[in-house]
């Protein structure tokens, strides 16, 4: 799905919850109403549930969808040389998958956050999937050849807090 906030530019988002909760990447918290466009080209209003400035990730909820697909999530380590796929959109908004490998497994940055490097183009908020389609990470830094990602298990506390309580 595509998400639009304050700017006219759409960003990539993906559904994580059965009630229409979705994740997307932004540099700063949105101030305007969210819009979501499904792959069928239908636009829906959405609202922000939470934003993590350190990760550059937002969580929203889609209003009024009859059916919402779930992204299968699995807590797996990002091992070196593991094949992954990052899903995004091109400049025209068409789906654009890219495949590559994990070049550096999760390690601690000076900030204390664990990140991994994948040799795949991507942007903040893009889902990172294994070859079998399991969600294992979320992109947090843009890369044309190498994207920095945060393992799913490190984002889970933020997602649970926003989606399950403390809205």
Short mmCIF file of N, CA and C in Angstrom, two decimals:
data_model
loop_
_atom_site.label_atom_id
_atom_site.label_comp_id
_atom_site.label_asym_id
_atom_site.label_seq_id
_atom_site.Cartn_x
_atom_site.Cartn_y
_atom_site.Cartn_z
N UNK A 1 0.84 -1.18 0.00
CA UNK A 1 0.00 0.00 0.00
C UNK A 1 0.88 1.23 0.00
N UNK A 2 0.29 2.34 -0.40
CA UNK A 2 1.00 3.62 -0.39
C UNK A 2 0.34 4.52 0.64
N UNK A 3 1.16 5.38 1.28
CA UNK A 3 0.69 6.28 2.34
C UNK A 3 1.10 7.69 1.98
N UNK A 4 0.19 8.65 2.19
CA UNK A 4 0.52 10.06 1.96
C UNK A 4 0.13 10.86 3.19
N UNK A 5 1.00 11.79 3.56
CA UNK A 5 0.74 12.64 4.72
C UNK A 5 0.79 14.09 4.28
N UNK A 6 1.73 14.86 4.81
CA UNK A 6 1.84 16.29 4.55
C UNK A 6 2.30 16.62 3.12
N UNK A 7 3.09 15.76 2.53
CA UNK A 7 3.64 16.08 1.22
C UNK A 7 2.80 15.40 0.13
N UNK A 8 2.94 15.86 -1.10
CA UNK A 8 2.21 15.21 -2.18
C UNK A 8 2.81 13.86 -2.58
N UNK A 9 3.97 13.54 -2.01
CA UNK A 9 4.68 12.30 -2.33
C UNK A 9 4.11 11.13 -1.52
N UNK A 10 3.89 10.01 -2.18
CA UNK A 10 3.45 8.79 -1.51
C UNK A 10 4.67 8.04 -0.99
N UNK A 11 4.53 7.36 0.16
CA UNK A 11 5.58 6.49 0.69
C UNK A 11 5.00 5.09 0.82
N UNK A 12 5.87 4.11 0.90
CA UNK A 12 5.43 2.73 1.03
C UNK A 12 5.04 2.42 2.47
N UNK A 13 3.95 1.69 2.62
CA UNK A 13 3.52 1.20 3.92
C UNK A 13 3.08 -0.25 3.76
N UNK A 14 2.88 -0.92 4.89
CA UNK A 14 2.40 -2.30 4.82
C UNK A 14 1.57 -2.61 6.06
N UNK A 15 0.57 -3.48 5.87
CA UNK A 15 -0.37 -3.84 6.93
C UNK A 15 0.30 -4.79 7.91
N UNK A 16 0.09 -4.51 9.22
CA UNK A 16 0.63 -5.40 10.24
C UNK A 16 -0.45 -5.94 11.17
N UNK A 17 -1.67 -5.41 11.12
CA UNK A 17 -2.71 -5.82 12.05
C UNK A 17 -4.03 -6.15 11.39
N UNK A 18 -4.81 -7.01 12.02
CA UNK A 18 -6.09 -7.44 11.47
C UNK A 18 -7.13 -6.33 11.45
N UNK A 19 -6.92 -5.27 12.20
CA UNK A 19 -7.87 -4.16 12.22
C UNK A 19 -7.47 -3.03 11.28
N UNK A 20 -6.51 -3.28 10.42
CA UNK A 20 -6.09 -2.27 9.46
C UNK A 20 -4.90 -1.45 9.89
N UNK A 21 -4.18 -1.86 10.94
CA UNK A 21 -2.98 -1.14 11.36
C UNK A 21 -1.88 -1.36 10.32
N UNK A 22 -1.12 -0.29 10.05
CA UNK A 22 -0.07 -0.37 9.06
C UNK A 22 1.15 0.43 9.51
N UNK A 23 2.32 0.09 8.97
CA UNK A 23 3.59 0.74 9.27
C UNK A 23 4.03 1.50 8.02
N UNK A 24 4.65 2.66 8.21
CA UNK A 24 5.20 3.43 7.11
C UNK A 24 6.37 4.24 7.64
N UNK A 25 7.24 4.70 6.74
CA UNK A 25 8.43 5.45 7.14
C UNK A 25 8.29 6.93 6.81
N UNK A 26 8.74 7.77 7.74
CA UNK A 26 8.76 9.22 7.55
C UNK A 26 9.91 9.81 8.35
N UNK A 27 10.41 10.96 7.91
CA UNK A 27 11.49 11.61 8.64
C UNK A 27 10.99 12.34 9.88
N UNK A 28 9.74 12.83 9.84
CA UNK A 28 9.18 13.52 11.00
C UNK A 28 7.71 13.16 11.14
N UNK A 29 7.17 13.36 12.32
CA UNK A 29 5.77 13.00 12.57
C UNK A 29 4.84 13.77 11.64
N UNK A 30 3.87 13.10 11.06
CA UNK A 30 2.94 13.79 10.16
C UNK A 30 2.02 14.73 10.93
N UNK A 31 1.67 15.85 10.29
CA UNK A 31 0.77 16.81 10.92
C UNK A 31 -0.60 16.82 10.26
N UNK A 32 -0.71 16.24 9.08
CA UNK A 32 -1.98 16.22 8.36
C UNK A 32 -2.62 14.83 8.45
N UNK A 33 -3.84 14.75 7.97
CA UNK A 33 -4.54 13.48 7.91
C UNK A 33 -3.80 12.54 6.97
N UNK A 34 -3.80 11.27 7.29
CA UNK A 34 -3.16 10.27 6.44
C UNK A 34 -4.13 9.80 5.37
N UNK A 35 -3.58 9.49 4.23
CA UNK A 35 -4.32 8.86 3.14
C UNK A 35 -3.59 7.58 2.78
N UNK A 36 -4.34 6.54 2.48
CA UNK A 36 -3.77 5.26 2.09
C UNK A 36 -4.38 4.86 0.75
N UNK A 37 -3.52 4.39 -0.15
CA UNK A 37 -4.02 3.87 -1.42
C UNK A 37 -3.67 2.40 -1.50
N UNK A 38 -4.69 1.58 -1.70
CA UNK A 38 -4.48 0.14 -1.82
C UNK A 38 -3.91 -0.19 -3.20
N UNK A 39 -3.49 -1.43 -3.37
CA UNK A 39 -2.95 -1.87 -4.65
C UNK A 39 -4.00 -1.82 -5.75
N UNK A 40 -5.28 -1.80 -5.37
CA UNK A 40 -6.36 -1.70 -6.35
C UNK A 40 -6.59 -0.26 -6.80
N UNK A 41 -5.85 0.70 -6.20
CA UNK A 41 -5.98 2.10 -6.57
C UNK A 41 -7.07 2.85 -5.83
N UNK A 42 -7.60 2.27 -4.77
CA UNK A 42 -8.66 2.90 -3.98
C UNK A 42 -8.04 3.66 -2.82
N UNK A 43 -8.42 4.92 -2.65
CA UNK A 43 -7.88 5.77 -1.59
C UNK A 43 -8.79 5.73 -0.37
N UNK A 44 -8.19 5.63 0.81
CA UNK A 44 -8.91 5.57 2.08
C UNK A 44 -8.33 6.57 3.06
N UNK A 45 -9.17 7.11 3.91
CA UNK A 45 -8.70 7.95 5.02
C UNK A 45 -8.09 7.03 6.08
N UNK A 46 -7.10 7.55 6.79
CA UNK A 46 -6.47 6.78 7.86
C UNK A 46 -6.08 7.77 8.96
N UNK A 47 -5.76 7.23 10.13
CA UNK A 47 -5.31 8.10 11.21
C UNK A 47 -4.03 7.55 11.83
N UNK A 48 -3.26 8.46 12.39
CA UNK A 48 -2.00 8.11 13.02
C UNK A 48 -2.24 7.57 14.41
N UNK A 49 -1.61 6.42 14.72
CA UNK A 49 -1.68 5.84 16.06
C UNK A 49 -0.43 6.18 16.86
N UNK A 50 0.70 6.25 16.18
CA UNK A 50 1.94 6.55 16.89
C UNK A 50 3.09 6.76 15.92
N UNK A 51 4.14 7.43 16.43
CA UNK A 51 5.32 7.71 15.62
C UNK A 51 6.56 7.57 16.50
N UNK A 52 7.58 6.87 16.00
CA UNK A 52 8.84 6.72 16.70
C UNK A 52 9.89 7.52 15.95
N UNK A 53 10.27 8.67 16.50
CA UNK A 53 11.22 9.57 15.83
C UNK A 53 12.57 8.91 15.62
N UNK A 54 13.05 8.12 16.60
CA UNK A 54 14.37 7.49 16.48
C UNK A 54 14.41 6.50 15.31
N UNK A 55 13.33 5.78 15.09
CA UNK A 55 13.28 4.82 14.00
C UNK A 55 12.80 5.45 12.70
N UNK A 56 12.08 6.57 12.79
CA UNK A 56 11.49 7.18 11.61
C UNK A 56 10.34 6.37 11.07
N UNK A 57 9.61 5.71 11.99
CA UNK A 57 8.49 4.85 11.60
C UNK A 57 7.20 5.32 12.25
N UNK A 58 6.13 5.29 11.47
CA UNK A 58 4.81 5.61 11.98
C UNK A 58 3.92 4.40 11.90
N UNK A 59 2.88 4.39 12.74
CA UNK A 59 1.85 3.36 12.69
C UNK A 59 0.52 4.08 12.55
N UNK A 60 -0.25 3.67 11.57
CA UNK A 60 -1.57 4.24 11.35
C UNK A 60 -2.61 3.16 11.30
N UNK A 61 -3.86 3.56 11.17
CA UNK A 61 -4.95 2.60 11.02
C UNK A 61 -5.83 3.08 9.87
N UNK A 62 -6.19 2.15 9.01
CA UNK A 62 -7.03 2.44 7.85
C UNK A 62 -8.48 2.41 8.31
N UNK A 63 -9.22 3.44 7.96
CA UNK A 63 -10.64 3.51 8.30
C UNK A 63 -11.47 2.92 7.16
N UNK A 64 -12.35 1.97 7.48
CA UNK A 64 -13.34 1.51 6.52
C UNK A 64 -12.94 0.46 5.50
N UNK A 65 -11.94 -0.34 5.76
CA UNK A 65 -11.63 -1.44 4.85
C UNK A 65 -12.45 -2.65 5.25
N UNK A 66 -13.05 -3.32 4.27
CA UNK A 66 -13.84 -4.52 4.56
C UNK A 66 -12.95 -5.72 4.88
N UNK A 67 -11.86 -5.84 4.14
CA UNK A 67 -10.95 -6.96 4.41
C UNK A 67 -9.53 -6.41 4.40
N UNK A 68 -8.76 -6.92 5.31
CA UNK A 68 -7.38 -6.44 5.44
C UNK A 68 -6.45 -7.65 5.42
N UNK A 69 -5.52 -7.71 4.46
CA UNK A 69 -4.56 -8.81 4.45
C UNK A 69 -3.54 -8.64 5.57
N UNK A 70 -3.05 -9.73 6.06
CA UNK A 70 -2.01 -9.70 7.10
C UNK A 70 -0.67 -10.05 6.49
N UNK A 71 0.37 -9.42 6.96
CA UNK A 71 1.73 -9.78 6.58
C UNK A 71 2.20 -10.81 7.58
N UNK A 72 2.60 -11.98 7.10
CA UNK A 72 3.09 -13.03 8.00
C UNK A 72 4.39 -12.57 8.64
N UNK A 73 4.43 -12.51 9.96
CA UNK A 73 5.63 -12.08 10.66
C UNK A 73 6.26 -13.26 11.38
N UNK A 74 7.57 -13.33 11.29
CA UNK A 74 8.31 -14.39 11.97
C UNK A 74 9.55 -13.78 12.54
N UNK A 75 9.88 -14.11 13.75
CA UNK A 75 11.08 -13.55 14.39
C UNK A 75 12.28 -14.43 14.07
N UNK A 76 13.00 -14.01 13.07
CA UNK A 76 14.18 -14.73 12.62
C UNK A 76 15.38 -13.81 12.63
N UNK A 77 16.56 -14.34 12.92
CA UNK A 77 17.75 -13.51 12.81
C UNK A 77 18.06 -13.23 11.34
N UNK A 78 18.68 -12.11 11.11
CA UNK A 78 19.13 -11.75 9.77
C UNK A 78 20.57 -12.22 9.64
N UNK A 79 20.74 -13.43 9.18
CA UNK A 79 22.08 -14.01 9.07
C UNK A 79 22.78 -13.51 7.80
N UNK A 80 24.10 -13.38 7.88
CA UNK A 80 24.88 -12.95 6.73
C UNK A 80 24.63 -13.88 5.55
N UNK A 81 24.49 -13.28 4.37
CA UNK A 81 24.24 -13.97 3.10
C UNK A 81 22.82 -14.53 2.97
N UNK A 82 21.91 -14.22 3.90
CA UNK A 82 20.52 -14.62 3.76
C UNK A 82 19.87 -13.78 2.67
N UNK A 83 19.13 -14.40 1.78
CA UNK A 83 18.43 -13.68 0.72
C UNK A 83 17.21 -12.99 1.31
N UNK A 84 17.03 -11.73 0.93
CA UNK A 84 15.86 -10.95 1.38
C UNK A 84 15.29 -10.17 0.20
N UNK A 85 14.05 -9.76 0.36
CA UNK A 85 13.36 -8.93 -0.62
C UNK A 85 12.82 -7.70 0.10
N UNK A 86 13.04 -6.53 -0.49
CA UNK A 86 12.46 -5.29 0.04
C UNK A 86 11.39 -4.85 -0.95
N UNK A 87 10.19 -4.58 -0.42
CA UNK A 87 9.09 -4.13 -1.26
C UNK A 87 8.92 -2.63 -1.14
N UNK A 88 8.83 -1.96 -2.26
CA UNK A 88 8.62 -0.52 -2.28
C UNK A 88 7.79 -0.13 -3.49
N UNK A 89 7.82 1.14 -3.82
CA UNK A 89 7.12 1.66 -5.00
C UNK A 89 8.08 2.54 -5.79
N UNK A 90 7.91 2.54 -7.11
CA UNK A 90 8.74 3.41 -7.94
C UNK A 90 8.15 4.83 -7.93
N UNK A 91 8.75 5.74 -8.69
CA UNK A 91 8.32 7.14 -8.70
C UNK A 91 6.88 7.31 -9.19
N UNK A 92 6.37 6.37 -9.95
CA UNK A 92 4.99 6.44 -10.45
C UNK A 92 4.00 5.71 -9.53
N UNK A 93 4.51 5.13 -8.43
CA UNK A 93 3.64 4.45 -7.49
C UNK A 93 3.39 2.99 -7.79
N UNK A 94 4.11 2.43 -8.75
CA UNK A 94 3.95 1.01 -9.06
C UNK A 94 4.79 0.18 -8.10
N UNK A 95 4.29 -0.99 -7.68
CA UNK A 95 5.07 -1.86 -6.79
C UNK A 95 6.42 -2.19 -7.41
N UNK A 96 7.45 -2.19 -6.54
CA UNK A 96 8.81 -2.42 -7.02
C UNK A 96 9.58 -3.26 -5.99
N UNK A 97 9.67 -4.57 -6.22
CA UNK A 97 10.46 -5.42 -5.32
C UNK A 97 11.92 -5.46 -5.73
N UNK A 98 12.80 -5.57 -4.74
CA UNK A 98 14.23 -5.74 -4.99
C UNK A 98 14.74 -6.87 -4.11
N UNK A 99 15.59 -7.72 -4.65
CA UNK A 99 16.15 -8.84 -3.90
C UNK A 99 17.65 -8.68 -3.76
N UNK A 100 18.18 -9.20 -2.66
CA UNK A 100 19.61 -9.17 -2.39
C UNK A 100 19.91 -9.95 -1.13
N UNK A 101 21.07 -9.71 -0.55
CA UNK A 101 21.48 -10.48 0.63
C UNK A 101 21.80 -9.57 1.81
N UNK A 102 21.78 -10.17 2.99
CA UNK A 102 22.23 -9.49 4.20
C UNK A 102 23.74 -9.44 4.14
N UNK A 103 24.31 -8.22 4.17
CA UNK A 103 25.76 -8.10 4.09
C UNK A 103 26.40 -7.95 5.47
N UNK A 104 25.64 -7.44 6.43
CA UNK A 104 26.14 -7.34 7.81
C UNK A 104 24.98 -7.64 8.74
N UNK A 105 25.09 -8.72 9.51
CA UNK A 105 24.00 -9.08 10.42
C UNK A 105 23.78 -8.02 11.50
N UNK A 106 22.70 -8.12 12.26
CA UNK A 106 22.42 -7.10 13.29
C UNK A 106 23.61 -6.86 14.22
N UNK A 107 23.90 -5.57 14.40
CA UNK A 107 24.99 -5.14 15.28
C UNK A 107 24.55 -3.84 15.96
N UNK A 108 25.16 -3.50 17.07
CA UNK A 108 24.79 -2.29 17.81
C UNK A 108 25.48 -1.07 17.24
N UNK A 109 24.72 -0.01 17.04
CA UNK A 109 25.27 1.28 16.65
C UNK A 109 25.65 2.03 17.92
N UNK A 110 26.27 3.20 17.75
CA UNK A 110 26.62 4.03 18.91
C UNK A 110 25.38 4.42 19.69
N UNK A 111 24.24 4.54 19.02
CA UNK A 111 22.99 4.91 19.69
C UNK A 111 22.45 3.77 20.55
N UNK A 112 23.01 2.58 20.38
CA UNK A 112 22.53 1.42 21.13
C UNK A 112 21.53 0.59 20.35
N UNK A 113 21.04 1.12 19.23
CA UNK A 113 20.06 0.40 18.42
C UNK A 113 20.77 -0.66 17.58
N UNK A 114 20.12 -1.80 17.42
CA UNK A 114 20.66 -2.85 16.56
C UNK A 114 20.16 -2.63 15.13
N UNK A 115 21.08 -2.68 14.19
CA UNK A 115 20.71 -2.59 12.78
C UNK A 115 21.46 -3.65 12.00
N UNK A 116 20.94 -3.96 10.82
CA UNK A 116 21.63 -4.84 9.88
C UNK A 116 21.73 -4.09 8.56
N UNK A 117 22.64 -4.53 7.72
CA UNK A 117 22.77 -3.94 6.39
C UNK A 117 22.37 -4.99 5.38
N UNK A 118 21.52 -4.59 4.45
CA UNK A 118 21.15 -5.49 3.36
C UNK A 118 21.53 -4.83 2.04
N UNK A 119 22.09 -5.62 1.15
CA UNK A 119 22.52 -5.10 -0.15
C UNK A 119 21.34 -5.14 -1.12
N UNK A 120 20.38 -4.27 -0.81
CA UNK A 120 19.13 -4.16 -1.57
C UNK A 120 18.70 -2.70 -1.51
N UNK A 121 18.21 -2.11 -2.61
CA UNK A 121 17.68 -0.75 -2.54
C UNK A 121 16.43 -0.71 -1.65
N UNK A 122 16.29 0.37 -0.88
CA UNK A 122 15.11 0.50 -0.03
C UNK A 122 15.05 1.87 0.61
N UNK A 123 13.94 2.13 1.30
CA UNK A 123 13.72 3.40 1.97
C UNK A 123 13.01 3.15 3.30
N UNK A 124 13.06 4.13 4.22
CA UNK A 124 12.41 3.94 5.52
C UNK A 124 10.96 3.49 5.39
N UNK A 125 10.62 2.48 6.18
CA UNK A 125 9.27 1.95 6.19
C UNK A 125 9.04 0.78 5.26
N UNK A 126 10.00 0.48 4.39
CA UNK A 126 9.81 -0.64 3.48
C UNK A 126 9.95 -1.96 4.26
N UNK A 127 9.05 -2.92 4.01
CA UNK A 127 9.17 -4.22 4.66
C UNK A 127 10.31 -5.03 4.07
N UNK A 128 10.98 -5.81 4.92
CA UNK A 128 12.06 -6.70 4.50
C UNK A 128 11.59 -8.12 4.76
N UNK A 129 11.50 -8.90 3.69
CA UNK A 129 10.96 -10.26 3.76
C UNK A 129 12.02 -11.28 3.40
N UNK A 130 11.87 -12.49 3.97
CA UNK A 130 12.73 -13.60 3.56
C UNK A 130 12.19 -14.15 2.24
N UNK A 131 12.91 -15.08 1.66
CA UNK A 131 12.50 -15.66 0.38
C UNK A 131 11.15 -16.35 0.47
N UNK A 132 10.77 -16.82 1.67
CA UNK A 132 9.46 -17.48 1.81
C UNK A 132 8.35 -16.50 2.18
N UNK A 133 8.66 -15.20 2.21
CA UNK A 133 7.63 -14.19 2.46
C UNK A 133 7.44 -13.79 3.90
N UNK A 134 8.30 -14.22 4.80
CA UNK A 134 8.17 -13.86 6.21
C UNK A 134 8.80 -12.49 6.47
N UNK A 135 8.09 -11.64 7.18
CA UNK A 135 8.60 -10.32 7.56
C UNK A 135 9.67 -10.50 8.63
N UNK A 136 10.88 -9.97 8.40
CA UNK A 136 11.97 -10.12 9.36
C UNK A 136 12.57 -8.79 9.79
N UNK A 137 12.29 -7.70 9.06
CA UNK A 137 12.88 -6.41 9.40
C UNK A 137 12.11 -5.30 8.70
N UNK A 138 12.43 -4.06 9.09
CA UNK A 138 11.86 -2.88 8.46
C UNK A 138 13.01 -1.93 8.15
N UNK A 139 13.03 -1.38 6.93
CA UNK A 139 14.07 -0.44 6.53
C UNK A 139 13.93 0.86 7.32
N UNK A 140 15.07 1.41 7.78
CA UNK A 140 15.03 2.68 8.53
C UNK A 140 15.93 3.74 7.92
N UNK A 141 16.84 3.36 7.00
CA UNK A 141 17.69 4.33 6.31
C UNK A 141 17.72 4.00 4.83
N UNK A 142 17.51 5.03 4.02
CA UNK A 142 17.49 4.87 2.56
C UNK A 142 18.83 4.40 2.04
N UNK A 143 18.77 3.57 1.00
CA UNK A 143 19.98 3.15 0.33
C UNK A 143 19.69 2.78 -1.12
N UNK A 144 20.55 3.22 -2.03
CA UNK A 144 20.38 2.84 -3.43
C UNK A 144 20.95 1.45 -3.67
N UNK A 145 21.96 1.09 -2.88
CA UNK A 145 22.57 -0.23 -3.00
C UNK A 145 22.58 -0.96 -1.66
N UNK A 146 22.69 -0.24 -0.57
CA UNK A 146 22.72 -0.84 0.77
C UNK A 146 21.74 -0.09 1.65
N UNK A 147 20.83 -0.82 2.25
CA UNK A 147 19.80 -0.24 3.10
C UNK A 147 20.02 -0.71 4.53
N UNK A 148 19.87 0.19 5.47
CA UNK A 148 19.97 -0.17 6.89
C UNK A 148 18.58 -0.55 7.36
N UNK A 149 18.51 -1.68 8.05
CA UNK A 149 17.22 -2.20 8.51
C UNK A 149 17.30 -2.52 10.00
N UNK A 150 16.15 -2.49 10.64
CA UNK A 150 16.07 -2.87 12.05
C UNK A 150 15.30 -4.20 12.12
N UNK A 151 15.86 -5.19 12.87
CA UNK A 151 15.19 -6.48 12.98
C UNK A 151 13.78 -6.32 13.56
N UNK A 152 12.86 -7.13 13.10
CA UNK A 152 11.47 -7.05 13.53
C UNK A 152 11.34 -7.14 15.05
N UNK A 153 12.11 -8.02 15.68
CA UNK A 153 11.99 -8.17 17.14
C UNK A 153 12.37 -6.89 17.89
N UNK A 154 13.18 -6.02 17.27
CA UNK A 154 13.55 -4.76 17.92
C UNK A 154 12.49 -3.68 17.75
N UNK A 155 11.61 -3.85 16.75
CA UNK A 155 10.52 -2.89 16.51
C UNK A 155 9.25 -3.34 17.21
N UNK A 156 9.15 -4.61 17.53
CA UNK A 156 7.94 -5.18 18.11
C UNK A 156 7.45 -4.45 19.36
N UNK A 157 8.31 -4.06 20.33
CA UNK A 157 7.79 -3.35 21.50
C UNK A 157 7.06 -2.05 21.13
N UNK A 158 7.61 -1.28 20.18
CA UNK A 158 6.95 -0.05 19.72
C UNK A 158 5.61 -0.38 19.07
N UNK A 159 5.59 -1.38 18.19
CA UNK A 159 4.35 -1.74 17.50
C UNK A 159 3.29 -2.22 18.48
N UNK A 160 3.68 -3.06 19.44
CA UNK A 160 2.72 -3.55 20.42
C UNK A 160 2.17 -2.41 21.28
N UNK A 161 3.03 -1.50 21.70
CA UNK A 161 2.59 -0.36 22.52
C UNK A 161 1.57 0.50 21.79
N UNK A 162 1.83 0.75 20.50
CA UNK A 162 0.96 1.62 19.72
C UNK A 162 -0.35 0.92 19.34
N UNK A 163 -0.25 -0.34 18.91
CA UNK A 163 -1.43 -1.05 18.41
C UNK A 163 -2.28 -1.61 19.54
N UNK A 164 -1.67 -2.14 20.58
CA UNK A 164 -2.44 -2.81 21.63
C UNK A 164 -2.80 -1.93 22.81
N UNK A 165 -2.10 -0.82 22.97
CA UNK A 165 -2.42 0.04 24.09
C UNK A 165 -1.57 1.29 24.09
N UNK A 166 -1.97 2.26 24.88
CA UNK A 166 -1.20 3.49 24.95
C UNK A 166 -1.29 4.34 23.72
N UNK A 167 -2.43 4.26 23.01
CA UNK A 167 -2.60 5.03 21.78
C UNK A 167 -2.57 6.49 22.11
#
